[in-house]
GROMACS .gro file of C-alpha atoms in nm:
model
  409
    1MET     CA    1  10.644   1.976  27.222
    2GLN     CA    2  10.623   1.950  26.845
    3SER     CA    3  10.949   1.947  26.665
    4THR     CA    4  11.058   2.168  26.404
    5GLU     CA    5  11.113   1.856  26.156
    6ALA     CA    6  10.744   1.779  26.182
    7THR     CA    7  10.608   2.131  26.128
    8GLY     CA    8  10.613   2.084  25.736
    9GLY     CA    9  10.893   2.250  25.594
   10GLY     CA   10  11.187   2.513  25.560
   11LYS     CA   11  10.993   2.789  25.530
   12THR     CA   12  10.779   2.703  25.822
   13ASP     CA   13  11.107   2.608  26.045
   14LEU     CA   14  11.253   2.935  25.950
   15THR     CA   15  10.940   3.126  26.081
   16GLY     CA   16  10.940   2.946  26.383
   17TYR     CA   17  11.287   2.972  26.460
   18LEU     CA   18  11.281   3.367  26.403
   19LYS     CA   19  10.964   3.359  26.636
   20SER     CA   20  11.130   3.204  26.899
   21HIS     CA   21  11.463   3.431  26.862
   22ILE     CA   22  11.296   3.752  26.768
   23ARG     CA   23  11.460   3.963  27.051
   24GLU     CA   24  11.810   3.834  26.974
   25TYR     CA   25  11.816   3.879  26.595
   26GLY     CA   26  11.581   4.193  26.592
   27LEU     CA   27  11.842   4.383  26.808
   28LEU     CA   28  12.112   4.290  26.538
   29PHE     CA   29  11.865   4.421  26.243
   30ALA     CA   30  11.764   4.712  26.460
   31LEU     CA   31  12.141   4.822  26.471
   32ILE     CA   32  12.191   4.778  26.098
   33ALA     CA   33  11.844   4.965  26.033
   34ILE     CA   34  11.962   5.266  26.277
   35MET     CA   35  12.310   5.280  26.092
   36VAL     CA   36  12.168   5.271  25.756
   37PHE     CA   37  11.898   5.552  25.834
   38PHE     CA   38  12.170   5.784  26.006
   39GLN     CA   39  12.414   5.694  25.698
   40ILE     CA   40  12.139   5.842  25.458
   41VAL     CA   41  12.023   6.160  25.670
   42THR     CA   42  12.382   6.255  25.757
   43GLY     CA   43  12.477   6.240  25.388
   44GLY     CA   44  12.738   5.963  25.450
   45THR     CA   45  12.908   6.130  25.750
   46LEU     CA   46  12.822   5.862  25.983
   47MET     CA   47  13.027   5.575  25.799
   48ARG     CA   48  13.332   5.822  25.746
   49PRO     CA   49  13.654   5.630  25.886
   50VAL     CA   50  13.719   5.927  26.132
   51ASN     CA   51  13.355   5.899  26.232
   52ILE     CA   52  13.362   5.530  26.309
   53THR     CA   53  13.691   5.556  26.526
   54ASN     CA   54  13.510   5.817  26.720
   55LEU     CA   55  13.185   5.569  26.767
   56PHE     CA   56  13.423   5.318  26.921
   57LEU     CA   57  13.624   5.599  27.139
   58GLN     CA   58  13.314   5.785  27.245
   59ASN     CA   59  13.131   5.444  27.348
   60SER     CA   60  13.425   5.258  27.486
   61TYR     CA   61  13.344   5.311  27.851
   62ILE     CA   62  12.992   5.262  27.818
   63ILE     CA   63  13.042   4.912  27.662
   64ILE     CA   64  13.316   4.823  27.948
   65MET     CA   65  13.080   4.912  28.203
   66ALA     CA   66  12.760   4.766  28.014
   67LEU     CA   67  12.950   4.407  28.051
   68GLY     CA   68  12.957   4.423  28.435
   69MET     CA   69  12.637   4.586  28.465
   70LEU     CA   70  12.497   4.271  28.250
   71ILE     CA   71  12.645   4.053  28.528
   72VAL     CA   72  12.490   4.257  28.812
   73ILE     CA   73  12.128   4.278  28.642
   74VAL     CA   74  12.133   3.906  28.539
   75SER     CA   75  12.180   3.826  28.913
   76GLY     CA   76  11.875   4.013  28.994
   77ASN     CA   77  12.019   4.353  29.124
   78ILE     CA   78  12.120   4.703  28.990
   79ASP     CA   79  12.410   4.945  29.016
   80LEU     CA   80  12.341   5.316  29.006
   81SER     CA   81  12.681   5.411  29.138
   82VAL     CA   82  12.878   5.313  28.817
   83GLY     CA   83  12.903   5.675  28.648
   84SER     CA   84  13.009   5.834  29.008
   85VAL     CA   85  13.280   5.571  29.057
   86MET     CA   86  13.403   5.616  28.709
   87GLY     CA   87  13.422   5.996  28.738
   88PHE     CA   88  13.596   5.941  29.108
   89ILE     CA   89  13.861   5.692  28.970
   90GLY     CA   90  13.927   5.940  28.672
   91ALA     CA   91  13.985   6.226  28.937
   92LEU     CA   92  14.207   6.020  29.151
   93ALA     CA   93  14.417   5.924  28.840
   94ALA     CA   94  14.450   6.303  28.760
   95VAL     CA   95  14.559   6.377  29.112
   96LEU     CA   96  14.805   6.095  29.137
   97ILE     CA   97  14.958   6.142  28.815
   98VAL     CA   98  14.943   6.543  28.750
   99GLN     CA   99  14.957   6.657  29.103
  100PHE     CA  100  15.166   6.389  29.276
  101GLY     CA  101  15.389   6.265  28.991
  102VAL     CA  102  15.301   5.875  29.056
  103PRO     CA  103  15.389   5.667  28.756
  104VAL     CA  104  15.138   5.581  28.510
  105TRP     CA  105  15.165   5.221  28.568
  106LEU     CA  106  15.140   5.240  28.970
  107THR     CA  107  14.845   5.489  28.899
  108VAL     CA  108  14.658   5.212  28.694
  109ILE     CA  109  14.729   4.953  28.943
  110ILE     CA  110  14.587   5.151  29.242
  111SER     CA  111  14.295   5.272  29.060
  112LEU     CA  112  14.186   4.926  28.946
  113ALA     CA  113  14.237   4.796  29.319
  114LEU     CA  114  14.030   5.077  29.463
  115GLY     CA  115  13.768   4.999  29.202
  116VAL     CA  116  13.750   4.645  29.344
  117VAL     CA  117  13.726   4.779  29.701
  118ILE     CA  118  13.468   5.004  29.616
  119GLY     CA  119  13.268   4.720  29.438
  120ALA     CA  120  13.356   4.479  29.758
  121ALA     CA  121  13.204   4.741  29.985
  122GLN     CA  122  12.875   4.796  29.807
  123GLY     CA  123  12.840   4.404  29.739
  124TYR     CA  124  12.926   4.328  30.080
  125TRP     CA  125  12.591   4.514  30.198
  126VAL     CA  126  12.382   4.390  29.929
  127ALA     CA  127  12.510   4.006  29.954
  128TYR     CA  128  12.535   3.972  30.329
  129TRP     CA  129  12.327   4.217  30.493
  130LYS     CA  130  12.043   4.203  30.214
  131ILE     CA  131  12.017   4.572  30.194
  132PRO     CA  132  11.818   4.626  29.831
  133SER     CA  133  12.108   4.705  29.579
  134PHE     CA  134  11.907   5.022  29.456
  135ILE     CA  135  11.942   5.209  29.796
  136VAL     CA  136  12.311   5.091  29.849
  137THR     CA  137  12.434   5.180  29.508
  138LEU     CA  138  12.201   5.526  29.527
  139ALA     CA  139  12.402   5.600  29.829
  140GLY     CA  140  12.724   5.509  29.656
  141MET     CA  141  12.628   5.740  29.364
  142LEU     CA  142  12.583   6.052  29.598
  143VAL     CA  143  12.915   5.935  29.798
  144PHE     CA  144  13.134   5.910  29.511
  145ARG     CA  145  12.995   6.241  29.324
  146GLY     CA  146  13.065   6.421  29.617
  147ALA     CA  147  13.425   6.259  29.660
  148SER     CA  148  13.503   6.360  29.312
  149LEU     CA  149  13.433   6.708  29.395
  150TRP     CA  150  13.622   6.710  29.712
  151LEU     CA  151  13.928   6.548  29.557
  152LEU     CA  152  13.949   6.789  29.244
  153ASN     CA  153  13.853   7.081  29.468
  154GLY     CA  154  13.565   7.166  29.214
  155GLN     CA  155  13.833   7.201  28.913
  156SER     CA  156  13.960   7.028  28.632
  157VAL     CA  157  14.267   6.851  28.654
  158GLY     CA  158  14.499   6.781  28.374
  159PRO     CA  159  14.665   6.735  28.100
  160PHE     CA  160  14.794   6.369  28.132
  161PRO     CA  161  15.111   6.241  27.995
  162MET     CA  162  15.090   6.066  27.657
  163GLU     CA  163  15.163   5.741  27.792
  164PHE     CA  164  14.824   5.785  27.998
  165GLN     CA  165  14.636   5.910  27.679
  166ARG     CA  166  14.720   5.613  27.486
  167LEU     CA  167  14.485   5.404  27.718
  168SER     CA  168  14.178   5.558  27.497
  169THR     CA  169  14.333   5.752  27.195
  170GLY     CA  170  14.634   5.512  27.099
  171PHE     CA  171  14.667   5.286  26.798
  172ILE     CA  172  14.808   4.973  26.707
  173PRO     CA  173  15.092   5.035  26.481
  174ASP     CA  174  15.090   4.834  26.166
  175LEU     CA  175  15.325   4.552  26.168
  176PHE     CA  176  15.373   4.543  25.766
  177PRO     CA  177  15.608   4.735  25.559
  178GLN     CA  178  15.519   5.107  25.438
  179GLY     CA  179  15.586   5.002  25.077
  180LEU     CA  180  15.360   4.687  25.115
  181THR     CA  181  15.093   4.882  25.292
  182GLN     CA  182  15.076   5.164  25.007
  183GLY     CA  183  15.079   4.892  24.733
  184ALA     CA  184  14.766   4.717  24.889
  185GLY     CA  185  14.609   5.060  24.945
  186ALA     CA  186  14.658   5.146  24.584
  187LEU     CA  187  14.417   4.822  24.507
  188PHE     CA  188  14.130   5.010  24.685
  189GLY     CA  189  14.218   5.342  24.552
  190GLU     CA  190  14.379   5.453  24.876
  191ARG     CA  191  14.722   5.586  24.930
  192ASN     CA  192  14.768   5.401  25.240
  193LEU     CA  193  14.596   5.101  25.402
  194ASN     CA  194  14.657   4.931  25.748
  195LEU     CA  195  14.722   4.578  25.663
  196LEU     CA  196  14.716   4.477  26.026
  197CYS     CA  197  14.364   4.601  26.092
  198MET     CA  198  14.230   4.436  25.756
  199GLY     CA  199  14.416   4.110  25.876
  200VAL     CA  200  14.240   4.124  26.214
  201GLY     CA  201  13.926   4.182  26.018
  202ILE     CA  202  13.961   3.891  25.794
  203VAL     CA  203  14.094   3.658  26.090
  204ALA     CA  204  13.783   3.740  26.286
  205SER     CA  205  13.529   3.667  26.017
  206VAL     CA  206  13.674   3.338  25.945
  207ALA     CA  207  13.671   3.247  26.327
  208ILE     CA  208  13.311   3.354  26.334
  209ILE     CA  209  13.201   3.148  26.033
  210TRP     CA  210  13.422   2.835  26.183
  211THR     CA  211  13.282   2.841  26.526
  212GLY     CA  212  12.959   2.863  26.410
  213LEU     CA  213  12.998   2.552  26.182
  214LYS     CA  214  13.148   2.391  26.472
  215ALA     CA  215  12.866   2.442  26.707
  216ARG     CA  216  12.617   2.333  26.437
  217ALA     CA  217  12.801   1.990  26.384
  218ARG     CA  218  12.829   1.948  26.772
  219ASP     CA  219  12.445   2.027  26.773
  220ALA     CA  220  12.373   1.776  26.494
  221ALA     CA  221  12.582   1.487  26.660
  222TYR     CA  222  12.352   1.514  26.949
  223GLY     CA  223  12.038   1.562  26.755
  224ILE     CA  224  11.961   1.914  26.847
  225THR     CA  225  11.752   2.105  26.581
  226GLY     CA  226  11.938   2.444  26.571
  227GLU     CA  227  11.935   2.752  26.338
  228PRO     CA  228  11.815   2.663  25.990
  229ALA     CA  229  12.109   2.648  25.722
  230ASN     CA  230  11.977   2.932  25.499
  231PHE     CA  231  11.934   3.158  25.810
  232PHE     CA  232  12.273   3.055  25.944
  233TRP     CA  233  12.457   3.146  25.627
  234LEU     CA  234  12.241   3.489  25.570
  235ARG     CA  235  12.353   3.590  25.909
  236ASN     CA  236  12.722   3.495  25.889
  237ILE     CA  237  12.716   3.711  25.552
  238ILE     CA  238  12.559   3.988  25.721
  239VAL     CA  239  12.801   4.016  26.025
  240THR     CA  240  13.129   3.892  25.845
  241GLY     CA  241  13.046   4.165  25.581
  242ALA     CA  242  12.965   4.450  25.814
  243LEU     CA  243  13.296   4.347  25.995
  244LEU     CA  244  13.500   4.342  25.709
  245PHE     CA  245  13.360   4.677  25.606
  246LEU     CA  246  13.451   4.856  25.948
  247SER     CA  247  13.788   4.674  25.915
  248TYR     CA  248  13.834   4.855  25.585
  249LYS     CA  249  13.721   5.170  25.703
  250LEU     CA  250  13.943   5.172  26.018
  251ALA     CA  251  14.249   5.033  25.810
  252THR     CA  252  14.194   5.354  25.579
  253PHE     CA  253  14.226   5.590  25.890
  254ARG     CA  254  14.467   5.528  26.175
  255GLY     CA  255  14.398   5.125  26.221
  256LEU     CA  256  14.278   4.974  26.528
  257PRO     CA  257  14.257   5.177  26.825
  258ASN     CA  258  14.387   5.048  27.172
  259VAL     CA  259  14.045   5.049  27.326
  260LEU     CA  260  13.878   4.854  27.044
  261VAL     CA  261  14.106   4.574  27.111
  262SER     CA  262  14.019   4.615  27.481
  263MET     CA  263  13.671   4.621  27.429
  264ALA     CA  264  13.682   4.284  27.190
  265VAL     CA  265  13.919   4.092  27.431
  266LEU     CA  266  13.676   4.173  27.726
  267THR     CA  267  13.355   4.100  27.547
  268MET     CA  268  13.496   3.766  27.438
  269ILE     CA  269  13.592   3.687  27.782
  270TYR     CA  270  13.260   3.780  27.950
  271ALA     CA  271  13.066   3.593  27.668
  272PHE     CA  272  13.278   3.290  27.753
  273ILE     CA  273  13.209   3.318  28.113
  274THR     CA  274  12.873   3.372  28.092
  275GLN     CA  275  12.787   3.094  27.838
  276ASN     CA  276  13.065   2.816  27.902
  277THR     CA  277  13.143   2.827  28.253
  278VAL     CA  278  12.980   2.673  28.584
  279ILE     CA  279  12.992   3.061  28.757
  280GLY     CA  280  12.818   3.201  28.475
  281ARG     CA  281  12.523   2.922  28.485
  282ARG     CA  282  12.484   2.984  28.843
  283ILE     CA  283  12.488   3.358  28.819
  284TYR     CA  284  12.137   3.303  28.569
  285ALA     CA  285  12.023   3.063  28.829
  286LEU     CA  286  12.064   3.307  29.112
  287GLY     CA  287  11.891   3.585  28.882
  288GLY     CA  288  11.603   3.327  28.784
  289ASN     CA  289  11.519   3.233  29.118
  290ALA     CA  290  11.739   3.321  29.415
  291LYS     CA  291  11.584   3.098  29.672
  292ALA     CA  292  11.576   2.770  29.432
  293ALA     CA  293  11.928   2.846  29.380
  294LYS     CA  294  12.026   2.874  29.725
  295LEU     CA  295  11.835   2.547  29.821
  296SER     CA  296  12.039   2.370  29.503
  297GLY     CA  297  12.368   2.453  29.697
  298ILE     CA  298  12.480   2.777  29.510
  299LYS     CA  299  12.639   3.004  29.729
  300THR     CA  300  12.412   3.295  29.635
  301GLU     CA  301  12.568   3.550  29.869
  302ARG     CA  302  12.921   3.508  29.736
  303LEU     CA  303  12.800   3.525  29.354
  304THR     CA  304  12.623   3.867  29.431
  305PHE     CA  305  12.958   3.976  29.617
  306LEU     CA  306  13.167   3.897  29.314
  307ALA     CA  307  12.907   4.051  29.077
  308PHE     CA  308  12.963   4.400  29.233
  309VAL     CA  309  13.349   4.322  29.277
  310ASN     CA  310  13.337   4.290  28.891
  311MET     CA  311  13.135   4.587  28.863
  312GLY     CA  312  13.349   4.814  29.052
  313PHE     CA  313  13.664   4.689  28.880
  314LEU     CA  314  13.511   4.769  28.515
  315ALA     CA  315  13.373   5.095  28.652
  316ALA     CA  316  13.738   5.190  28.737
  317LEU     CA  317  13.875   5.085  28.398
  318ALA     CA  318  13.620   5.301  28.246
  319GLY     CA  319  13.711   5.567  28.449
  320LEU     CA  320  14.079   5.570  28.352
  321ILE     CA  321  13.975   5.535  27.983
  322PHE     CA  322  13.719   5.813  28.000
  323ALA     CA  323  13.991   6.039  28.161
  324ALA     CA  324  14.252   5.943  27.909
  325ARG     CA  325  14.025   6.044  27.635
  326LEU     CA  326  13.935   6.376  27.769
  327ASN     CA  327  14.274   6.420  27.879
  328THR     CA  328  14.186   6.600  28.175
  329ALA     CA  329  13.938   6.507  28.479
  330THR     CA  330  13.645   6.710  28.547
  331PRO     CA  331  13.420   6.715  28.863
  332LYS     CA  332  13.118   6.639  28.647
  333ALA     CA  333  13.259   6.347  28.469
  334GLY     CA  334  13.051   6.057  28.451
  335PHE     CA  335  12.720   6.237  28.558
  336GLY     CA  336  12.416   6.033  28.404
  337LEU     CA  337  12.641   5.771  28.264
  338GLU     CA  338  12.493   5.503  28.460
  339LEU     CA  339  12.168   5.559  28.282
  340ASP     CA  340  12.322   5.513  27.955
  341VAL     CA  341  12.477   5.185  28.065
  342ILE     CA  342  12.142   5.060  28.223
  343ALA     CA  343  11.973   5.133  27.933
  344ALA     CA  344  12.219   4.973  27.711
  345VAL     CA  345  12.170   4.635  27.871
  346PHE     CA  346  11.794   4.655  27.889
  347ILE     CA  347  11.781   4.748  27.537
  348GLY     CA  348  12.012   4.460  27.461
  349GLY     CA  349  11.747   4.208  27.597
  350ALA     CA  350  11.830   4.195  27.957
  351SER     CA  351  11.533   4.147  28.207
  352ALA     CA  352  11.462   4.367  28.487
  353SER     CA  353  11.381   4.072  28.707
  354GLY     CA  354  11.698   3.906  28.646
  355GLY     CA  355  11.794   3.555  28.495
  356THR     CA  356  11.796   3.674  28.133
  357GLY     CA  357  12.052   3.879  27.905
  358LYS     CA  358  12.353   3.797  27.686
  359VAL     CA  359  12.660   3.985  27.658
  360ILE     CA  360  12.653   4.048  27.279
  361GLY     CA  361  12.287   4.214  27.350
  362ALA     CA  362  12.440   4.440  27.611
  363VAL     CA  363  12.721   4.542  27.342
  364VAL     CA  364  12.470   4.569  27.070
  365GLY     CA  365  12.258   4.769  27.298
  366ALA     CA  366  12.530   5.015  27.378
  367PHE     CA  367  12.630   5.030  27.003
  368ILE     CA  368  12.247   5.132  26.933
  369MET     CA  369  12.259   5.408  27.192
  370GLY     CA  370  12.586   5.502  27.070
  371VAL     CA  371  12.494   5.534  26.687
  372MET     CA  372  12.179   5.727  26.787
  373ASN     CA  373  12.372   5.992  27.012
  374ASN     CA  374  12.621   6.031  26.747
  375GLY     CA  375  12.361   6.027  26.454
  376MET     CA  376  12.150   6.284  26.630
  377SER     CA  377  12.448   6.504  26.709
  378ILE     CA  378  12.577   6.525  26.347
  379MET     CA  379  12.203   6.604  26.262
  380GLY     CA  380  12.213   6.915  26.502
  381ILE     CA  381  11.944   6.773  26.727
  382GLY     CA  382  11.909   6.915  27.050
  383ILE     CA  383  12.035   6.730  27.370
  384ASP     CA  384  11.675   6.765  27.487
  385TYR     CA  385  11.519   6.581  27.207
  386GLN     CA  386  11.809   6.349  27.215
  387GLN     CA  387  11.730   6.252  27.591
  388MET     CA  388  11.340   6.213  27.500
  389ILE     CA  389  11.411   6.021  27.201
  390LYS     CA  390  11.645   5.782  27.379
  391GLY     CA  391  11.374   5.736  27.687
  392LEU     CA  392  11.136   5.657  27.433
  393VAL     CA  393  11.348   5.377  27.245
  394LEU     CA  394  11.439   5.212  27.595
  395LEU     CA  395  11.064   5.220  27.679
  396ALA     CA  396  10.966   5.048  27.361
  397ALA     CA  397  11.239   4.797  27.390
  398VAL     CA  398  11.123   4.710  27.735
  399ILE     CA  399  10.766   4.687  27.643
  400PHE     CA  400  10.862   4.479  27.335
  401ASP     CA  401  11.055   4.240  27.546
  402VAL     CA  402  10.749   4.207  27.799
  403TYR     CA  403  10.514   4.150  27.525
  404ASN     CA  404  10.715   3.892  27.346
  405LYS     CA  405  10.736   3.701  27.679
  406GLN     CA  406  10.382   3.706  27.750
  407LYS     CA  407  10.323   3.591  27.409
  408GLN     CA  408  10.546   3.294  27.431
  409GLY     CA  409  10.410   3.215  27.767
   0.00000   0.00000   0.00000
């Protein structure tokens, strides 16, 4: 294979690098383009602080479930039951808290534990009985959709105590004095500014650049030709600039939502697991070629089982957050959300055949879906057209992925 050094210059190196990473960076630029488009056509409404906060709150449960769905899809399976499991767990929490007076902390533990049990039950049939995941989770979708109706007796149950609502609608309080906060806000023409939120954005931006430079130094030490320097700095300027902009917008409203912190922590954990651990590499090997993985000594059944256990846990967590945000549990909660979760993962670059996909891609895919939903709603586009447009975007993403793979092959 011809090295990038021998191809004749920086421009050629950059072009070759972009062609080999077009799916990864195409997603990022697509998200930016979509946000700019809706910012223009909505007259600036999309990027208002209150709407940005709502974007995070509205898509939090989608992103959380997308993390688990990515693991399931990478392993070569699929889970159609996540929306119904999410709705069932929310219904269970409502019954326990509102009707039986169970403490919030105990309800959360019971709900998450039940999510693990549900995931284990479905994973058992898929992993050890070799029943196709499509069939098992389709059955689960019907079972838990009916269980939600039965548990709620066809009625909505609520409201929840404020302690439970904070799971979704709470905010991290600013740790700095009010006078200092007002003084900093005056510099930006604002009466008040959440310095904790701005500080987190600055620290995160520095951390992104530092880890990138550290990775480049490590690659150079081993003689690995990585990302061209000019594109590295361009990408980091765009990412950190967007991060600081969003931090500023949130800081001028109410600061950091609790659920945003939860999403960020989970995203970092799952990104580390999939990219830097043995179990992560084995999951990709399982999805790439299950027979070869088994012959190499990987316990494929256990990995598949754990993928569904993990999915059940995250679906339960999403169910608690969803119920907390609505402040009520409804029989139709989670209806159809499994399609948004699966679409986010596929738009994010995962392959339907397994073995391919990244956590960051799934998160970006979820935000693309969320921004489109939010932007089209602001524009007054009907739900019928929204569904058709989202379907076409999903199809276009998959077609582009298949075409790119065939071209590279």
